[in-house]
Coordinates of C-alpha atoms in Angstrom, one line a residue:
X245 CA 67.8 61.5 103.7
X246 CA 70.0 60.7 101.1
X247 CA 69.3 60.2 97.2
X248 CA 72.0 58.2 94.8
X249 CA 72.2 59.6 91.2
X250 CA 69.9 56.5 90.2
X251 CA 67.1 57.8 92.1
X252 CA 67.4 55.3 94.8
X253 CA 67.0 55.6 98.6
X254 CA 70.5 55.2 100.5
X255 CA 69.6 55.5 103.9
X256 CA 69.2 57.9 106.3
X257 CA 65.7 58.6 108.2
X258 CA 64.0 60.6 105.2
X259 CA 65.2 58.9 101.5
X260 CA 65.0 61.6 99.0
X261 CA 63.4 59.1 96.6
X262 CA 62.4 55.3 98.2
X263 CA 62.2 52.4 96.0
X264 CA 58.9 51.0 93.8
X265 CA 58.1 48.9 97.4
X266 CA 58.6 51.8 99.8
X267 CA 55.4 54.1 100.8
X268 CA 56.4 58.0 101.7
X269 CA 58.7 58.5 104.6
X270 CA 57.0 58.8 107.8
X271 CA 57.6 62.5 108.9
X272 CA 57.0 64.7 112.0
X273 CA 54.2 66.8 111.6
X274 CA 55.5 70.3 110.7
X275 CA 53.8 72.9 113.1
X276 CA 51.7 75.7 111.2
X277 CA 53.5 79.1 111.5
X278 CA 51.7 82.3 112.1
X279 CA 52.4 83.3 108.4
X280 CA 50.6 80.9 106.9
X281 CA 47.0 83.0 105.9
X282 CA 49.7 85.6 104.2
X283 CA 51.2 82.7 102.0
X284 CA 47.3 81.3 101.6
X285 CA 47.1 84.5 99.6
X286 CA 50.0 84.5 97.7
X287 CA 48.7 80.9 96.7
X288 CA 45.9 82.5 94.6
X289 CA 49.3 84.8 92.5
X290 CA 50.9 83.4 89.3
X291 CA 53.6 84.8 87.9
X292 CA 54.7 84.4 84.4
X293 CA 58.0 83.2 82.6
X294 CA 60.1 86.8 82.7
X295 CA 58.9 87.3 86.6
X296 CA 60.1 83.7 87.7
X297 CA 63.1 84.3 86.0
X298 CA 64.0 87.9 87.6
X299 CA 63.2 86.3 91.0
X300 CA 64.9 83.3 90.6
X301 CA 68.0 84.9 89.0
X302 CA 67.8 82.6 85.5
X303 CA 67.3 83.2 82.2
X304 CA 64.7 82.3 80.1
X305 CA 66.3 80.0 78.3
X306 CA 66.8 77.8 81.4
X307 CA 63.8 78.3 82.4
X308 CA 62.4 76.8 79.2
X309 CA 64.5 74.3 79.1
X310 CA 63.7 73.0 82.7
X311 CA 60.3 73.1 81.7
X312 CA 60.4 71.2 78.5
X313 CA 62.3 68.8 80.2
X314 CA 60.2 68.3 82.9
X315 CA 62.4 69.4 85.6
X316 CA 60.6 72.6 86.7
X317 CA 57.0 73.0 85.1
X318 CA 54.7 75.6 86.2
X319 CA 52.1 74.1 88.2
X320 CA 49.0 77.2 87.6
X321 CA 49.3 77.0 83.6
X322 CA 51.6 75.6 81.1
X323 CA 52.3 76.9 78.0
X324 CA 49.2 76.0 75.7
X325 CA 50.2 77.3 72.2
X326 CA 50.6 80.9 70.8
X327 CA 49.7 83.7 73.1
X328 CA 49.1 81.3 76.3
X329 CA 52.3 82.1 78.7
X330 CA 53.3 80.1 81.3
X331 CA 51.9 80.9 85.2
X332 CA 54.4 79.7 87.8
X333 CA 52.9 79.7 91.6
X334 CA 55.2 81.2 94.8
X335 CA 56.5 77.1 95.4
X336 CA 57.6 77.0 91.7
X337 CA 60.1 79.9 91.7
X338 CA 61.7 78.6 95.2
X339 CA 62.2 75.6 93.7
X340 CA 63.4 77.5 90.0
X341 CA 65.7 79.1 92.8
X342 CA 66.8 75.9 94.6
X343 CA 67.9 74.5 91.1
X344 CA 69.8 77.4 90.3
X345 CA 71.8 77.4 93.8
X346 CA 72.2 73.4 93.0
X347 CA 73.6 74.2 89.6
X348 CA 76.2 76.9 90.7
X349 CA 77.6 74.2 93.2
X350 CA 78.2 71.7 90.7
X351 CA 75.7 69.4 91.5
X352 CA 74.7 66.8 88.9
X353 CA 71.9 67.8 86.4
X354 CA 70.4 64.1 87.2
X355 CA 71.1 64.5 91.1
X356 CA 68.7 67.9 90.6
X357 CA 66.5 66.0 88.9
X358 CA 65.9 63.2 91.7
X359 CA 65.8 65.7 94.3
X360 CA 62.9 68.0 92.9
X361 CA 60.9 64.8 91.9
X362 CA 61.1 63.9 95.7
X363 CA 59.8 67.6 96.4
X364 CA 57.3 67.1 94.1
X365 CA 56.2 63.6 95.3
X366 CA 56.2 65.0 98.8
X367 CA 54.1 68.4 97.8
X368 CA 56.4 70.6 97.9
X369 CA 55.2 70.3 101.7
X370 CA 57.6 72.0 104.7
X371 CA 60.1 73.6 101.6
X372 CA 60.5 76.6 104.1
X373 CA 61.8 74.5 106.6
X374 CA 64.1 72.5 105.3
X375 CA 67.7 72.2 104.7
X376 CA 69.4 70.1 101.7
X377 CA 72.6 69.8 101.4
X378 CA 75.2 68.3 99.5
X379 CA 78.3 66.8 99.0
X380 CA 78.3 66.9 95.0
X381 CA 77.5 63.8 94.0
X382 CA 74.3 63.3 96.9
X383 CA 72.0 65.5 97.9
X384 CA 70.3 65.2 101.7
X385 CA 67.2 66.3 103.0
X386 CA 67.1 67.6 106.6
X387 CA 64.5 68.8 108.5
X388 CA 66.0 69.8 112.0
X389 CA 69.7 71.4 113.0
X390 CA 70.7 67.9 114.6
X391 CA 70.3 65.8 111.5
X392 CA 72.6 68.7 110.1
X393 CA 75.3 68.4 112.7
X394 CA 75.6 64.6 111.9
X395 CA 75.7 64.8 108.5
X396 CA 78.6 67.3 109.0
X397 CA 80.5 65.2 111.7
X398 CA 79.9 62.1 109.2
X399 CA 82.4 63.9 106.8
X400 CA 79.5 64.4 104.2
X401 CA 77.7 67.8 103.5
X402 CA 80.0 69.9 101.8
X403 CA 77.5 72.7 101.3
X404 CA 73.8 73.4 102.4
X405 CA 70.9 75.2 101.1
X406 CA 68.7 76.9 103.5
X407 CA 65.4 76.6 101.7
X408 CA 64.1 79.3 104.0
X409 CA 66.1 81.5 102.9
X410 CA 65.7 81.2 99.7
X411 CA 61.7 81.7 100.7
X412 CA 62.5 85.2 101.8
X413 CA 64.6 86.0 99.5
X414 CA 62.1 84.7 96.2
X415 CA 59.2 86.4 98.7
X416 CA 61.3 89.4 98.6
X417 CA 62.2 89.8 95.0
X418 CA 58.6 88.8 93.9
X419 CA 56.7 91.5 96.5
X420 CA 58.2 94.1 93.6
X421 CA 57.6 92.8 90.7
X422 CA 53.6 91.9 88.7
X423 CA 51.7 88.7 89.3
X424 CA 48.6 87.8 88.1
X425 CA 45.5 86.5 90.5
X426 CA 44.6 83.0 89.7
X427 CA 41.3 83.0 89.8
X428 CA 40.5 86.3 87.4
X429 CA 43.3 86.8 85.7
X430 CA 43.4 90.6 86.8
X431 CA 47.5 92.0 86.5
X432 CA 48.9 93.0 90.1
X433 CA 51.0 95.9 89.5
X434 CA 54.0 95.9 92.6
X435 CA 55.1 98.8 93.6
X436 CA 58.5 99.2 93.1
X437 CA 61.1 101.3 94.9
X438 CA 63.0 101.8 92.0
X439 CA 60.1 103.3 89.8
X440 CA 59.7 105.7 93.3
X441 CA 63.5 106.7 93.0
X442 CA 62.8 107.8 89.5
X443 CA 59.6 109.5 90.0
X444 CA 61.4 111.6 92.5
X445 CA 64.6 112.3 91.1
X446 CA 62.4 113.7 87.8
X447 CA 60.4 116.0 90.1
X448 CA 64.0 117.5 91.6
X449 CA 64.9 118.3 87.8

């Protein structure tokens, strides 16, 4: 559960990153939710660089920078020379999201770092429900509200990040603006209430 700046596992029932020895955690099977044929269709949406950045509240410059670096690269299509833009998937902009809510809190840029490789080692399996939380210099992985409790009555866990509900809110922010299908490439224009605000307010002039 717990991950040291190094990148090393520090105990706890699910390490954040085990040693070179160490095969994945042993987990409890997550239970499939009822939602999960919806989210097998948003699986076949990209969205590109301006999109992921309005949903995960970033700017573009972060958001190329995390992806040069490594830290956050789109996982449908990387940027392949002039005119090729990146495609993020759904997962990628919760976790653009998760950094950002990291960042805010003051955790470490290299604590980030360990934390989404573990993600991405791991799938980005279960990111709905999970909890990570932090005490600034650590970040914890929990799965269920008892290994939150103890964390808290251990003294450690200053803050937590509900990665549900950064889901929602990403899922929320994303059903109004474009993505783009996978598989052909075809534009998917959201509607958005803003555009029906205007629309209406122009036929009261």
């Amino acid at each position: 559960m717990r991950s040291s700046g190094d990148g090393t596992a520090m105990g706890g029932p699910y390490p954040l990153h085990g040693s070179a020895t160490d095969h994945s955690p042993k987990r409890p099977m997550a239970v499939q939710g009822s939602g999960d044929a919806t989210f097998e269709e948003t699986e076949q949406i990209g969205y590109r660089g301006p999109t992921a950045c309005a949903a995960a509240g970033i700017t573009y410059r972060q958001l190329d920078y995390w992806a040069r670096t490594g830290l956050v690269e789109p996982s449908v299509r990387a940027a392949g020379g002039s005119g090729t833009q990146r495609l993020y998937s759904f997962r990628d902009v919760v976790v653009l999201k998760v950094v950002k809510r990291f960042l805010d809190t003051g955790v470490s840029l290299q604590n980030i770092r360990t934390t989404v490789q573990h993600l991405r080692e791991s799938g980005f399996r279960d990111l709905e429900r999970m909890t990570l939380m932090s005490d600034g210099a650590t970040v914890y992985e929990c799965t269920s509200p008892s290994e939150v409790h103890d964390l808290l009555q251990g003294g450690q866990g200053v803050f937590g990040i509900a990665v549900g509900v950064v889901w929602r809110d990403v899922e929320a922010a994303l059903s109004q603006l474009h993505g783009e299908r996978i598989d052909t490439g075809e534009t998917l224009i959201r509607h958005n209430p803003a555009d029906e605000l205007a629309r209406r307010r122009n036929r009261a002039v």
